[in-house]
Amino acid sequence: MGQRIILVRHGETEANRDRHFATDDVSLTEAGRAQAHEVGLRLKREFEPDVLLSSEFLRARQTSEIIAGILGLATEAIPGLHERDFGSWKGRPYEHQELIPFDGESLDDLLKRSIDAVEELRLRYPRREVVVVCHGALIQAVCAHAAGDWSEAAVPPNCGIVILEFPEAGWTATIPASASIQAG
């Protein structure tokens, strides 16, 4: 059995729905809870995960707890898997970001943190199938690393998944129903 890490973006929050940068402690909406239930059923049907992890942020923990109930796995929140720190943009509409100077986590810092987190998971869980409930910007950074290009990395929808596999050289990131992206 090879190693596979399945990244799951958390379910919908009011911030996502209303197109605002979220604060750290925002919780799921009812739609987000339903999305988490559906992705849990999908994970049970299509995969065989034996480890379930999440970001420490509330919305990811809530999503992970719903998935845990479906998969019959314990869930653990671990550091390093959190959303990008958007600084003073938190709580503000996406459209007005250019009105306020950015004072949050840089894309380079996000990329380094994201890759370090995935590499740590690779070492911690060899030959395991791991589900990680995390955030859009983190998933986008991981996909950018796999593609070697930020322009090729989209933010998945709420409860969207990306599958990471690790052949001998590099990574393969697959967005189901989409082409694979490979890094050397």
PDB file of C-alpha atoms in Angstrom:
ATOM      1  CA  MET A   1       0.000   0.000   0.000  1.00  0.00           C
ATOM      2  CA  GLY A   2       1.324   3.436  -0.906  1.00  0.00           C
ATOM      3  CA  GLN A   3       0.935   6.620   1.026  1.00  0.00           C
ATOM      4  CA  ARG A   4      -1.943   8.934   0.277  1.00  0.00           C
ATOM      5  CA  ILE A   5      -2.997  12.170   1.960  1.00  0.00           C
ATOM      6  CA  ILE A   6      -6.513  13.373   1.194  1.00  0.00           C
ATOM      7  CA  LEU A   7      -6.935  17.087   1.819  1.00  0.00           C
ATOM      8  CA  VAL A   8     -10.516  18.161   2.549  1.00  0.00           C
ATOM      9  CA  ARG A   9     -11.500  21.808   2.733  1.00  0.00           C
ATOM     10  CA  HIS A  10     -13.785  22.546   5.691  1.00  0.00           C
ATOM     11  CA  GLY A  11     -17.543  23.022   5.219  1.00  0.00           C
ATOM     12  CA  GLU A  12     -19.252  26.337   4.519  1.00  0.00           C
ATOM     13  CA  THR A  13     -19.131  29.176   7.041  1.00  0.00           C
ATOM     14  CA  GLU A  14     -20.994  32.482   6.992  1.00  0.00           C
ATOM     15  CA  ALA A  15     -17.726  34.132   5.925  1.00  0.00           C
ATOM     16  CA  ASN A  16     -17.414  31.826   2.876  1.00  0.00           C
ATOM     17  CA  ARG A  17     -21.061  32.242   1.998  1.00  0.00           C
ATOM     18  CA  ASP A  18     -20.932  36.038   2.320  1.00  0.00           C
ATOM     19  CA  ARG A  19     -17.511  36.288   0.587  1.00  0.00           C
ATOM     20  CA  HIS A  20     -15.555  37.663   3.561  1.00  0.00           C
ATOM     21  CA  PHE A  21     -12.138  36.711   4.884  1.00  0.00           C
ATOM     22  CA  ALA A  22     -12.860  34.540   7.923  1.00  0.00           C
ATOM     23  CA  THR A  23     -11.696  35.026  11.471  1.00  0.00           C
ATOM     24  CA  ASP A  24     -10.076  32.051  13.170  1.00  0.00           C
ATOM     25  CA  ASP A  25     -13.069  31.010  15.278  1.00  0.00           C
ATOM     26  CA  VAL A  26     -15.925  31.022  12.760  1.00  0.00           C
ATOM     27  CA  SER A  27     -18.188  27.943  12.842  1.00  0.00           C
ATOM     28  CA  LEU A  28     -20.002  25.958  10.162  1.00  0.00           C
ATOM     29  CA  THR A  29     -23.403  26.894   8.793  1.00  0.00           C
ATOM     30  CA  GLU A  30     -26.138  24.266   8.495  1.00  0.00           C
ATOM     31  CA  ALA A  31     -25.134  23.932   4.826  1.00  0.00           C
ATOM     32  CA  GLY A  32     -21.528  23.421   5.968  1.00  0.00           C
ATOM     33  CA  ARG A  33     -22.618  20.636   8.324  1.00  0.00           C
ATOM     34  CA  ALA A  34     -24.508  18.965   5.473  1.00  0.00           C
ATOM     35  CA  GLN A  35     -21.439  19.289   3.217  1.00  0.00           C
ATOM     36  CA  ALA A  36     -19.279  17.691   5.915  1.00  0.00           C
ATOM     37  CA  HIS A  37     -21.734  14.802   6.193  1.00  0.00           C
ATOM     38  CA  GLU A  38     -21.726  14.284   2.417  1.00  0.00           C
ATOM     39  CA  VAL A  39     -17.933  14.368   2.142  1.00  0.00           C
ATOM     40  CA  GLY A  40     -17.742  11.916   5.049  1.00  0.00           C
ATOM     41  CA  LEU A  41     -19.975   9.508   3.141  1.00  0.00           C
ATOM     42  CA  ARG A  42     -17.850   9.999   0.023  1.00  0.00           C
ATOM     43  CA  LEU A  43     -14.639   9.295   1.938  1.00  0.00           C
ATOM     44  CA  LYS A  44     -16.160   6.112   3.368  1.00  0.00           C
ATOM     45  CA  ARG A  45     -17.332   4.994  -0.092  1.00  0.00           C
ATOM     46  CA  GLU A  46     -14.246   5.858  -2.167  1.00  0.00           C
ATOM     47  CA  PHE A  47     -11.286   5.574   0.228  1.00  0.00           C
ATOM     48  CA  GLU A  48      -9.966   3.571   3.167  1.00  0.00           C
ATOM     49  CA  PRO A  49      -8.571   6.189   5.532  1.00  0.00           C
ATOM     50  CA  ASP A  50      -7.057   5.068   8.794  1.00  0.00           C
ATOM     51  CA  VAL A  51      -6.012   8.479  10.162  1.00  0.00           C
ATOM     52  CA  LEU A  52      -8.122  11.653  10.473  1.00  0.00           C
ATOM     53  CA  LEU A  53      -6.505  15.001  11.273  1.00  0.00           C
ATOM     54  CA  SER A  54      -7.636  18.608  11.179  1.00  0.00           C
ATOM     55  CA  SER A  55      -6.540  22.184  11.516  1.00  0.00           C
ATOM     56  CA  GLU A  56      -6.949  23.664  14.977  1.00  0.00           C
ATOM     57  CA  PHE A  57      -9.480  26.221  13.672  1.00  0.00           C
ATOM     58  CA  LEU A  58     -13.096  25.648  14.752  1.00  0.00           C
ATOM     59  CA  ARG A  59     -14.585  25.206  11.268  1.00  0.00           C
ATOM     60  CA  ALA A  60     -12.066  22.479  10.394  1.00  0.00           C
ATOM     61  CA  ARG A  61     -12.514  20.731  13.754  1.00  0.00           C
ATOM     62  CA  GLN A  62     -16.302  20.748  13.325  1.00  0.00           C
ATOM     63  CA  THR A  63     -16.002  19.314   9.804  1.00  0.00           C
ATOM     64  CA  SER A  64     -13.571  16.676  11.047  1.00  0.00           C
ATOM     65  CA  GLU A  65     -15.851  15.659  13.937  1.00  0.00           C
ATOM     66  CA  ILE A  66     -18.730  15.034  11.520  1.00  0.00           C
ATOM     67  CA  ILE A  67     -16.455  12.989   9.250  1.00  0.00           C
ATOM     68  CA  ALA A  68     -15.088  11.088  12.282  1.00  0.00           C
ATOM     69  CA  GLY A  69     -18.588   9.950  13.187  1.00  0.00           C
ATOM     70  CA  ILE A  70     -19.109   8.514   9.710  1.00  0.00           C
ATOM     71  CA  LEU A  71     -15.685   6.887   9.384  1.00  0.00           C
ATOM     72  CA  GLY A  72     -15.517   5.618  12.960  1.00  0.00           C
ATOM     73  CA  LEU A  73     -12.131   7.267  13.465  1.00  0.00           C
ATOM     74  CA  ALA A  74     -10.801   9.516  16.190  1.00  0.00           C
ATOM     75  CA  THR A  75      -9.783  12.964  15.004  1.00  0.00           C
ATOM     76  CA  GLU A  76      -6.798  14.998  16.111  1.00  0.00           C
ATOM     77  CA  ALA A  77      -6.238  18.735  15.592  1.00  0.00           C
ATOM     78  CA  ILE A  78      -2.609  19.500  14.831  1.00  0.00           C
ATOM     79  CA  PRO A  79      -0.678  22.752  14.397  1.00  0.00           C
ATOM     80  CA  GLY A  80       0.488  24.030  11.025  1.00  0.00           C
ATOM     81  CA  LEU A  81      -2.633  23.173   9.027  1.00  0.00           C
ATOM     82  CA  HIS A  82      -4.459  26.464   9.671  1.00  0.00           C
ATOM     83  CA  GLU A  83      -5.708  28.973   7.141  1.00  0.00           C
ATOM     84  CA  ARG A  84      -3.478  31.740   5.833  1.00  0.00           C
ATOM     85  CA  ASP A  85      -3.279  34.635   8.259  1.00  0.00           C
ATOM     86  CA  PHE A  86      -5.041  37.410   6.379  1.00  0.00           C
ATOM     87  CA  GLY A  87      -4.133  40.044   8.983  1.00  0.00           C
ATOM     88  CA  SER A  88      -6.379  43.107   8.984  1.00  0.00           C
ATOM     89  CA  TRP A  89      -8.331  41.678   6.031  1.00  0.00           C
ATOM     90  CA  LYS A  90     -10.091  39.254   8.421  1.00  0.00           C
ATOM     91  CA  GLY A  91     -13.819  39.922   8.470  1.00  0.00           C
ATOM     92  CA  ARG A  92     -13.674  42.175   5.394  1.00  0.00           C
ATOM     93  CA  PRO A  93     -15.273  41.461   2.001  1.00  0.00           C
ATOM     94  CA  TYR A  94     -13.050  39.878  -0.648  1.00  0.00           C
ATOM     95  CA  GLU A  95     -13.804  42.758  -3.020  1.00  0.00           C
ATOM     96  CA  HIS A  96     -12.408  45.453  -0.710  1.00  0.00           C
ATOM     97  CA  GLN A  97      -9.037  43.886   0.014  1.00  0.00           C
ATOM     98  CA  GLU A  98      -7.119  46.400  -2.094  1.00  0.00           C
ATOM     99  CA  LEU A  99      -8.340  49.263   0.121  1.00  0.00           C
ATOM    100  CA  ILE A 100      -6.335  48.022   3.104  1.00  0.00           C
ATOM    101  CA  PRO A 101      -2.587  47.308   3.049  1.00  0.00           C
ATOM    102  CA  PHE A 102      -1.880  43.623   3.521  1.00  0.00           C
ATOM    103  CA  ASP A 103      -0.258  42.799   6.859  1.00  0.00           C
ATOM    104  CA  GLY A 104      -0.841  39.050   7.013  1.00  0.00           C
ATOM    105  CA  GLU A 105       1.077  35.905   6.056  1.00  0.00           C
ATOM    106  CA  SER A 106       2.911  36.196   2.730  1.00  0.00           C
ATOM    107  CA  LEU A 107       2.377  33.632  -0.040  1.00  0.00           C
ATOM    108  CA  ASP A 108       5.995  32.513   0.390  1.00  0.00           C
ATOM    109  CA  ASP A 109       5.463  31.943   4.120  1.00  0.00           C
ATOM    110  CA  LEU A 110       2.165  30.141   3.457  1.00  0.00           C
ATOM    111  CA  LEU A 111       3.843  27.915   0.872  1.00  0.00           C
ATOM    112  CA  LYS A 112       6.718  27.034   3.207  1.00  0.00           C
ATOM    113  CA  ARG A 113       4.379  26.296   6.134  1.00  0.00           C
ATOM    114  CA  SER A 114       2.068  24.196   3.946  1.00  0.00           C
ATOM    115  CA  ILE A 115       4.868  22.124   2.432  1.00  0.00           C
ATOM    116  CA  ASP A 116       6.503  21.641   5.839  1.00  0.00           C
ATOM    117  CA  ALA A 117       3.170  20.393   7.236  1.00  0.00           C
ATOM    118  CA  VAL A 118       2.680  17.887   4.398  1.00  0.00           C
ATOM    119  CA  GLU A 119       6.280  16.676   4.661  1.00  0.00           C
ATOM    120  CA  GLU A 120       5.818  16.157   8.408  1.00  0.00           C
ATOM    121  CA  LEU A 121       2.667  14.102   7.715  1.00  0.00           C
ATOM    122  CA  ARG A 122       4.563  12.015   5.137  1.00  0.00           C
ATOM    123  CA  LEU A 123       7.163  11.133   7.773  1.00  0.00           C
ATOM    124  CA  ARG A 124       4.675  10.618  10.590  1.00  0.00           C
ATOM    125  CA  TYR A 125       2.286   8.357   8.634  1.00  0.00           C
ATOM    126  CA  PRO A 126       4.231   6.303   6.062  1.00  0.00           C
ATOM    127  CA  ARG A 127       2.172   3.826   4.014  1.00  0.00           C
ATOM    128  CA  ARG A 128      -1.066   5.165   5.502  1.00  0.00           C
ATOM    129  CA  GLU A 129      -4.153   6.803   4.040  1.00  0.00           C
ATOM    130  CA  VAL A 130      -4.619  10.080   5.908  1.00  0.00           C
ATOM    131  CA  VAL A 131      -7.539  12.518   5.688  1.00  0.00           C
ATOM    132  CA  VAL A 132      -6.635  16.096   6.615  1.00  0.00           C
ATOM    133  CA  VAL A 133      -9.415  18.665   7.077  1.00  0.00           C
ATOM    134  CA  CYS A 134      -7.910  22.072   6.475  1.00  0.00           C
ATOM    135  CA  HIS A 135      -8.388  25.303   4.527  1.00  0.00           C
ATOM    136  CA  GLY A 136      -8.580  26.650   0.992  1.00  0.00           C
ATOM    137  CA  ALA A 137      -5.379  28.694   0.976  1.00  0.00           C
ATOM    138  CA  LEU A 138      -3.346  25.823   2.422  1.00  0.00           C
ATOM    139  CA  ILE A 139      -4.707  23.442  -0.215  1.00  0.00           C
ATOM    140  CA  GLN A 140      -4.046  26.049  -2.904  1.00  0.00           C
ATOM    141  CA  ALA A 141      -0.421  26.359  -1.738  1.00  0.00           C
ATOM    142  CA  VAL A 142       0.071  22.577  -1.790  1.00  0.00           C
ATOM    143  CA  CYS A 143      -1.363  22.394  -5.322  1.00  0.00           C
ATOM    144  CA  ALA A 144       0.837  25.317  -6.397  1.00  0.00           C
ATOM    145  CA  HIS A 145       3.864  23.403  -5.124  1.00  0.00           C
ATOM    146  CA  ALA A 146       2.805  20.256  -6.989  1.00  0.00           C
ATOM    147  CA  ALA A 147       2.189  22.222 -10.199  1.00  0.00           C
ATOM    148  CA  GLY A 148       5.200  24.474  -9.774  1.00  0.00           C
ATOM    149  CA  ASP A 149       2.972  27.459 -10.531  1.00  0.00           C
ATOM    150  CA  TRP A 150       0.491  29.507  -8.459  1.00  0.00           C
ATOM    151  CA  SER A 151      -1.640  30.187 -11.545  1.00  0.00           C
ATOM    152  CA  GLU A 152      -2.440  26.464 -11.778  1.00  0.00           C
ATOM    153  CA  ALA A 153      -3.706  26.250  -8.193  1.00  0.00           C
ATOM    154  CA  ALA A 154      -7.349  26.988  -7.498  1.00  0.00           C
ATOM    155  CA  VAL A 155      -9.065  27.057  -4.102  1.00  0.00           C
ATOM    156  CA  PRO A 156     -11.366  24.021  -3.879  1.00  0.00           C
ATOM    157  CA  PRO A 157     -15.021  24.492  -2.918  1.00  0.00           C
ATOM    158  CA  ASN A 158     -16.137  23.847   0.629  1.00  0.00           C
ATOM    159  CA  CYS A 159     -15.661  20.125   1.369  1.00  0.00           C
ATOM    160  CA  GLY A 160     -13.823  19.719  -1.939  1.00  0.00           C
ATOM    161  CA  ILE A 161     -10.954  17.243  -1.888  1.00  0.00           C
ATOM    162  CA  VAL A 162      -7.441  16.985  -3.299  1.00  0.00           C
ATOM    163  CA  ILE A 163      -5.560  13.694  -3.250  1.00  0.00           C
ATOM    164  CA  LEU A 164      -1.802  13.753  -2.677  1.00  0.00           C
ATOM    165  CA  GLU A 165       0.234  10.717  -3.665  1.00  0.00           C
ATOM    166  CA  PHE A 166       3.979  10.348  -3.390  1.00  0.00           C
ATOM    167  CA  PRO A 167       5.754   8.447  -6.137  1.00  0.00           C
ATOM    168  CA  GLU A 168       9.521   8.005  -5.873  1.00  0.00           C
ATOM    169  CA  ALA A 169      10.226  11.563  -7.031  1.00  0.00           C
ATOM    170  CA  GLY A 170       8.014  14.523  -6.164  1.00  0.00           C
ATOM    171  CA  TRP A 171       4.317  14.660  -5.453  1.00  0.00           C
ATOM    172  CA  THR A 172       1.172  14.052  -7.422  1.00  0.00           C
ATOM    173  CA  ALA A 173      -1.870  16.168  -6.534  1.00  0.00           C
ATOM    174  CA  THR A 174      -5.153  15.039  -8.041  1.00  0.00           C
ATOM    175  CA  ILE A 175      -8.345  17.007  -7.898  1.00  0.00           C
ATOM    176  CA  PRO A 176     -11.018  14.355  -8.560  1.00  0.00           C
ATOM    177  CA  ALA A 177     -12.753  14.801 -11.921  1.00  0.00           C
ATOM    178  CA  SER A 178      -9.740  16.849 -13.000  1.00  0.00           C
ATOM    179  CA  ALA A 179      -6.286  16.239 -14.415  1.00  0.00           C
ATOM    180  CA  SER A 180      -3.335  15.364 -12.189  1.00  0.00           C
ATOM    181  CA  ILE A 181      -0.736  17.951 -11.316  1.00  0.00           C
ATOM    182  CA  GLN A 182       2.821  16.727 -10.757  1.00  0.00           C
ATOM    183  CA  ALA A 183       5.900  18.211  -9.183  1.00  0.00           C
ATOM    184  CA  GLY A 184       9.415  16.966  -9.839  1.00  0.00           C
TER     185      GLY A 184
END
